[in-house]
Amino acid sequence: MRPTPEALLALLALCASGCGGEDADALVVVGLTTDLALGFDVDQIESTTKVDGVITRAERLSYRGGDLSLPAELLLDPAHDGAAVEVSFAAFRDGEASPLVTRTAATRAVGGRRLLLPVSLDEACSAIACPAGATCAAGACVEPFIAPSALDDHDPRWIASAPDACKTPSSGDPEVVIGQGESAFAPLDEGEVVPIEAGPQGGHHVWLALRVTGLRQMGSRLRVGGYFRELEFELRPFTAQVTLHRAAGDLCEIYGIRFQVDRGLMVDAVRGRALDVEIALEDPNGDLATAARRVVIAP
């Protein structure tokens, strides 16, 4: 089992206080962010860490493999005061050998400080090739080195305001719109008749989709419930952790939400009945959006 970031931080702090001498508390935490949609724009990220020119860590994380989620922290091994620390990242689309975006960042560890080194993988850099010794950030080639005096001390609360593919400064208040669709978002009018189909493990379901603004792309918690008013019957809700797909502008979407409409009922009892669908979507920051839509199950 991989330890949690909180546990790793606690371990590093403990080690800093008594495992390796007076310089052991020179710590660097990389804060990795992106405005690319994981699972859609990017599927894998390779990372390489060097301390004083020596590779100390190299790994490849995969969204489909379940070990890639951003924003995230990369906790570097304790270093001595003045150690040169460099991290490099390459983001790949699924099935492609060449990276979509690369980024390098460097600083120096400082005894007695735990530095936060921010690194962003920016969509604006996807078409930019920088000369040797430079890296791309926010669409421009820049010097990778950031002086430690220009860095903040690490505070885990930075994640709450980190750049996000779906929650941008211009996205406004959280909002969710209920639609329909198995493989794409399609509008769903109030009172619209919707087809149902048999599921692979029994039961019958409708395909729902959502259009979302103002909520984080990854880690949002979805709750779907329903109520047949004529039958005075409430469907048992289900919850899931979801990843949103960025659409046009500040809009993000999720589709292919299978909602069973005959759980605890015979399917013939729900045909032709009005169903009140209720949606709640809450992101890791605690921001919440809700929506409701009445549909009619096809006869």
PDB file of N, CA, C and O in Angstrom, residues 153-186:
ATOM      1  N   ASP A 153       7.316  28.929   1.789  1.00  0.00           N
ATOM      2  CA  ASP A 153       7.398  27.695   2.557  1.00  0.00           C
ATOM      3  C   ASP A 153       6.186  26.837   2.254  1.00  0.00           C
ATOM      4  O   ASP A 153       5.102  27.342   1.939  1.00  0.00           O
ATOM      5  N   HIS A 154       6.370  25.527   2.356  1.00  0.00           N
ATOM      6  CA  HIS A 154       5.279  24.604   2.029  1.00  0.00           C
ATOM      7  C   HIS A 154       4.124  24.739   3.008  1.00  0.00           C
ATOM      8  O   HIS A 154       4.300  24.753   4.217  1.00  0.00           O
ATOM      9  N   ASP A 155       2.934  24.852   2.451  1.00  0.00           N
ATOM     10  CA  ASP A 155       1.682  24.841   3.205  1.00  0.00           C
ATOM     11  C   ASP A 155       0.722  23.951   2.427  1.00  0.00           C
ATOM     12  O   ASP A 155       0.393  24.261   1.268  1.00  0.00           O
ATOM     13  N   PRO A 156       0.262  22.814   2.998  1.00  0.00           N
ATOM     14  CA  PRO A 156      -0.588  21.879   2.238  1.00  0.00           C
ATOM     15  C   PRO A 156      -1.873  22.500   1.733  1.00  0.00           C
ATOM     16  O   PRO A 156      -2.523  21.942   0.841  1.00  0.00           O
ATOM     17  N   ARG A 157      -2.240  23.674   2.238  1.00  0.00           N
ATOM     18  CA  ARG A 157      -3.476  24.310   1.785  1.00  0.00           C
ATOM     19  C   ARG A 157      -3.352  24.926   0.394  1.00  0.00           C
ATOM     20  O   ARG A 157      -4.350  25.393  -0.169  1.00  0.00           O
ATOM     21  N   TRP A 158      -2.145  24.907  -0.195  1.00  0.00           N
ATOM     22  CA  TRP A 158      -1.972  25.472  -1.531  1.00  0.00           C
ATOM     23  C   TRP A 158      -2.848  24.774  -2.561  1.00  0.00           C
ATOM     24  O   TRP A 158      -3.274  25.378  -3.550  1.00  0.00           O
ATOM     25  N   ILE A 159      -3.153  23.488  -2.322  1.00  0.00           N
ATOM     26  CA  ILE A 159      -3.914  22.702  -3.302  1.00  0.00           C
ATOM     27  C   ILE A 159      -5.307  23.277  -3.520  1.00  0.00           C
ATOM     28  O   ILE A 159      -5.855  23.206  -4.619  1.00  0.00           O
ATOM     29  N   ALA A 160      -5.885  23.874  -2.475  1.00  0.00           N
ATOM     30  CA  ALA A 160      -7.256  24.380  -2.589  1.00  0.00           C
ATOM     31  C   ALA A 160      -7.389  25.462  -3.656  1.00  0.00           C
ATOM     32  O   ALA A 160      -8.461  25.625  -4.248  1.00  0.00           O
ATOM     33  N   SER A 161      -6.320  26.198  -3.918  1.00  0.00           N
ATOM     34  CA  SER A 161      -6.386  27.267  -4.917  1.00  0.00           C
ATOM     35  C   SER A 161      -5.510  26.984  -6.131  1.00  0.00           C
ATOM     36  O   SER A 161      -5.226  27.890  -6.919  1.00  0.00           O
ATOM     37  N   ALA A 162      -5.083  25.735  -6.289  1.00  0.00           N
ATOM     38  CA  ALA A 162      -4.190  25.393  -7.392  1.00  0.00           C
ATOM     39  C   ALA A 162      -4.909  25.483  -8.737  1.00  0.00           C
ATOM     40  O   ALA A 162      -6.117  25.273  -8.822  1.00  0.00           O
ATOM     41  N   PRO A 163      -4.172  25.803  -9.816  1.00  0.00           N
ATOM     42  CA  PRO A 163      -4.778  25.825 -11.156  1.00  0.00           C
ATOM     43  C   PRO A 163      -5.427  24.493 -11.487  1.00  0.00           C
ATOM     44  O   PRO A 163      -4.946  23.428 -11.087  1.00  0.00           O
ATOM     45  N   ASP A 164      -6.538  24.557 -12.210  1.00  0.00           N
ATOM     46  CA  ASP A 164      -7.317  23.364 -12.488  1.00  0.00           C
ATOM     47  C   ASP A 164      -7.899  23.459 -13.896  1.00  0.00           C
ATOM     48  O   ASP A 164      -8.207  24.555 -14.384  1.00  0.00           O
ATOM     49  N   ALA A 165      -8.050  22.309 -14.556  1.00  0.00           N
ATOM     50  CA  ALA A 165      -8.565  22.295 -15.925  1.00  0.00           C
ATOM     51  C   ALA A 165     -10.021  22.744 -16.005  1.00  0.00           C
ATOM     52  O   ALA A 165     -10.463  23.251 -17.040  1.00  0.00           O
ATOM     53  N   CYS A 166     -10.793  22.571 -14.936  1.00  0.00           N
ATOM     54  CA  CYS A 166     -12.222  22.887 -14.973  1.00  0.00           C
ATOM     55  C   CYS A 166     -12.620  24.035 -14.055  1.00  0.00           C
ATOM     56  O   CYS A 166     -13.642  24.673 -14.280  1.00  0.00           O
ATOM     57  N   LYS A 167     -11.838  24.282 -13.014  1.00  0.00           N
ATOM     58  CA  LYS A 167     -12.171  25.340 -12.065  1.00  0.00           C
ATOM     59  C   LYS A 167     -11.178  26.479 -12.256  1.00  0.00           C
ATOM     60  O   LYS A 167     -10.078  26.483 -11.711  1.00  0.00           O
ATOM     61  N   THR A 168     -11.575  27.452 -13.059  1.00  0.00           N
ATOM     62  CA  THR A 168     -10.696  28.548 -13.425  1.00  0.00           C
ATOM     63  C   THR A 168     -11.190  29.840 -12.785  1.00  0.00           C
ATOM     64  O   THR A 168     -12.335  29.921 -12.330  1.00  0.00           O
ATOM     65  N   PRO A 169     -10.357  30.888 -12.763  1.00  0.00           N
ATOM     66  CA  PRO A 169     -10.808  32.160 -12.202  1.00  0.00           C
ATOM     67  C   PRO A 169     -12.028  32.745 -12.898  1.00  0.00           C
ATOM     68  O   PRO A 169     -12.781  33.513 -12.293  1.00  0.00           O
ATOM     69  N   SER A 170     -12.249  32.370 -14.164  1.00  0.00           N
ATOM     70  CA  SER A 170     -13.380  32.922 -14.914  1.00  0.00           C
ATOM     71  C   SER A 170     -14.603  32.005 -14.952  1.00  0.00           C
ATOM     72  O   SER A 170     -15.615  32.344 -15.557  1.00  0.00           O
ATOM     73  N   SER A 171     -14.505  30.830 -14.282  1.00  0.00           N
ATOM     74  CA  SER A 171     -15.607  29.864 -14.390  1.00  0.00           C
ATOM     75  C   SER A 171     -16.814  30.230 -13.535  1.00  0.00           C
ATOM     76  O   SER A 171     -17.896  29.682 -13.724  1.00  0.00           O
ATOM     77  N   GLY A 172     -16.656  31.121 -12.563  1.00  0.00           N
ATOM     78  CA  GLY A 172     -17.803  31.579 -11.786  1.00  0.00           C
ATOM     79  C   GLY A 172     -18.234  30.580 -10.730  1.00  0.00           C
ATOM     80  O   GLY A 172     -17.507  29.659 -10.355  1.00  0.00           O
ATOM     81  N   ASP A 173     -19.472  30.779 -10.245  1.00  0.00           N
ATOM     82  CA  ASP A 173     -19.996  29.927  -9.185  1.00  0.00           C
ATOM     83  C   ASP A 173     -20.234  28.507  -9.695  1.00  0.00           C
ATOM     84  O   ASP A 173     -20.512  28.297 -10.885  1.00  0.00           O
ATOM     85  N   PRO A 174     -20.175  27.508  -8.788  1.00  0.00           N
ATOM     86  CA  PRO A 174     -20.442  26.126  -9.198  1.00  0.00           C
ATOM     87  C   PRO A 174     -21.843  25.979  -9.784  1.00  0.00           C
ATOM     88  O   PRO A 174     -22.817  26.514  -9.247  1.00  0.00           O
ATOM     89  N   GLU A 175     -21.933  25.254 -10.889  1.00  0.00           N
ATOM     90  CA  GLU A 175     -23.222  25.023 -11.538  1.00  0.00           C
ATOM     91  C   GLU A 175     -23.175  23.695 -12.277  1.00  0.00           C
ATOM     92  O   GLU A 175     -22.153  23.342 -12.873  1.00  0.00           O
ATOM     93  N   VAL A 176     -24.275  22.969 -12.252  1.00  0.00           N
ATOM     94  CA  VAL A 176     -24.376  21.715 -12.981  1.00  0.00           C
ATOM     95  C   VAL A 176     -25.698  21.674 -13.720  1.00  0.00           C
ATOM     96  O   VAL A 176     -26.736  22.089 -13.189  1.00  0.00           O
ATOM     97  N   VAL A 177     -25.655  21.205 -14.966  1.00  0.00           N
ATOM     98  CA  VAL A 177     -26.842  21.058 -15.805  1.00  0.00           C
ATOM     99  C   VAL A 177     -26.990  19.587 -16.154  1.00  0.00           C
ATOM    100  O   VAL A 177     -26.022  18.941 -16.585  1.00  0.00           O
ATOM    101  N   ILE A 178     -28.198  19.047 -15.965  1.00  0.00           N
ATOM    102  CA  ILE A 178     -28.449  17.634 -16.250  1.00  0.00           C
ATOM    103  C   ILE A 178     -28.769  17.456 -17.723  1.00  0.00           C
ATOM    104  O   ILE A 178     -29.626  18.143 -18.278  1.00  0.00           O
ATOM    105  N   GLY A 179     -28.060  16.537 -18.356  1.00  0.00           N
ATOM    106  CA  GLY A 179     -28.335  16.159 -19.735  1.00  0.00           C
ATOM    107  C   GLY A 179     -28.439  14.653 -19.835  1.00  0.00           C
ATOM    108  O   GLY A 179     -28.649  13.956 -18.840  1.00  0.00           O
ATOM    109  N   GLN A 180     -28.266  14.142 -21.036  1.00  0.00           N
ATOM    110  CA  GLN A 180     -28.341  12.708 -21.259  1.00  0.00           C
ATOM    111  C   GLN A 180     -27.271  12.299 -22.255  1.00  0.00           C
ATOM    112  O   GLN A 180     -26.747  13.129 -23.003  1.00  0.00           O
ATOM    113  N   GLY A 181     -26.930  11.010 -22.256  1.00  0.00           N
ATOM    114  CA  GLY A 181     -25.993  10.508 -23.237  1.00  0.00           C
ATOM    115  C   GLY A 181     -25.021   9.507 -22.660  1.00  0.00           C
ATOM    116  O   GLY A 181     -24.527   9.671 -21.552  1.00  0.00           O
ATOM    117  N   GLU A 182     -24.749   8.474 -23.445  1.00  0.00           N
ATOM    118  CA  GLU A 182     -23.793   7.442 -23.042  1.00  0.00           C
ATOM    119  C   GLU A 182     -22.366   7.826 -23.418  1.00  0.00           C
ATOM    120  O   GLU A 182     -21.422   7.587 -22.654  1.00  0.00           O
ATOM    121  N   SER A 183     -22.170   8.432 -24.603  1.00  0.00           N
ATOM    122  CA  SER A 183     -20.824   8.738 -25.086  1.00  0.00           C
ATOM    123  C   SER A 183     -20.613  10.218 -25.382  1.00  0.00           C
ATOM    124  O   SER A 183     -19.540  10.603 -25.834  1.00  0.00           O
ATOM    125  N   ALA A 184     -21.624  11.059 -25.135  1.00  0.00           N
ATOM    126  CA  ALA A 184     -21.498  12.507 -25.322  1.00  0.00           C
ATOM    127  C   ALA A 184     -22.652  13.180 -24.592  1.00  0.00           C
ATOM    128  O   ALA A 184     -23.683  12.550 -24.327  1.00  0.00           O
ATOM    129  N   PHE A 185     -22.473  14.461 -24.269  1.00  0.00           N
ATOM    130  CA  PHE A 185     -23.529  15.212 -23.605  1.00  0.00           C
ATOM    131  C   PHE A 185     -24.561  15.661 -24.632  1.00  0.00           C
ATOM    132  O   PHE A 185     -24.227  16.204 -25.681  1.00  0.00           O
ATOM    133  N   ALA A 186     -25.844  15.438 -24.301  1.00  0.00           N
ATOM    134  CA  ALA A 186     -26.952  15.936 -25.106  1.00  0.00           C
ATOM    135  C   ALA A 186     -27.958  16.604 -24.175  1.00  0.00           C
ATOM    136  O   ALA A 186     -28.142  16.162 -23.036  1.00  0.00           O
TER     137      ALA A 186
END
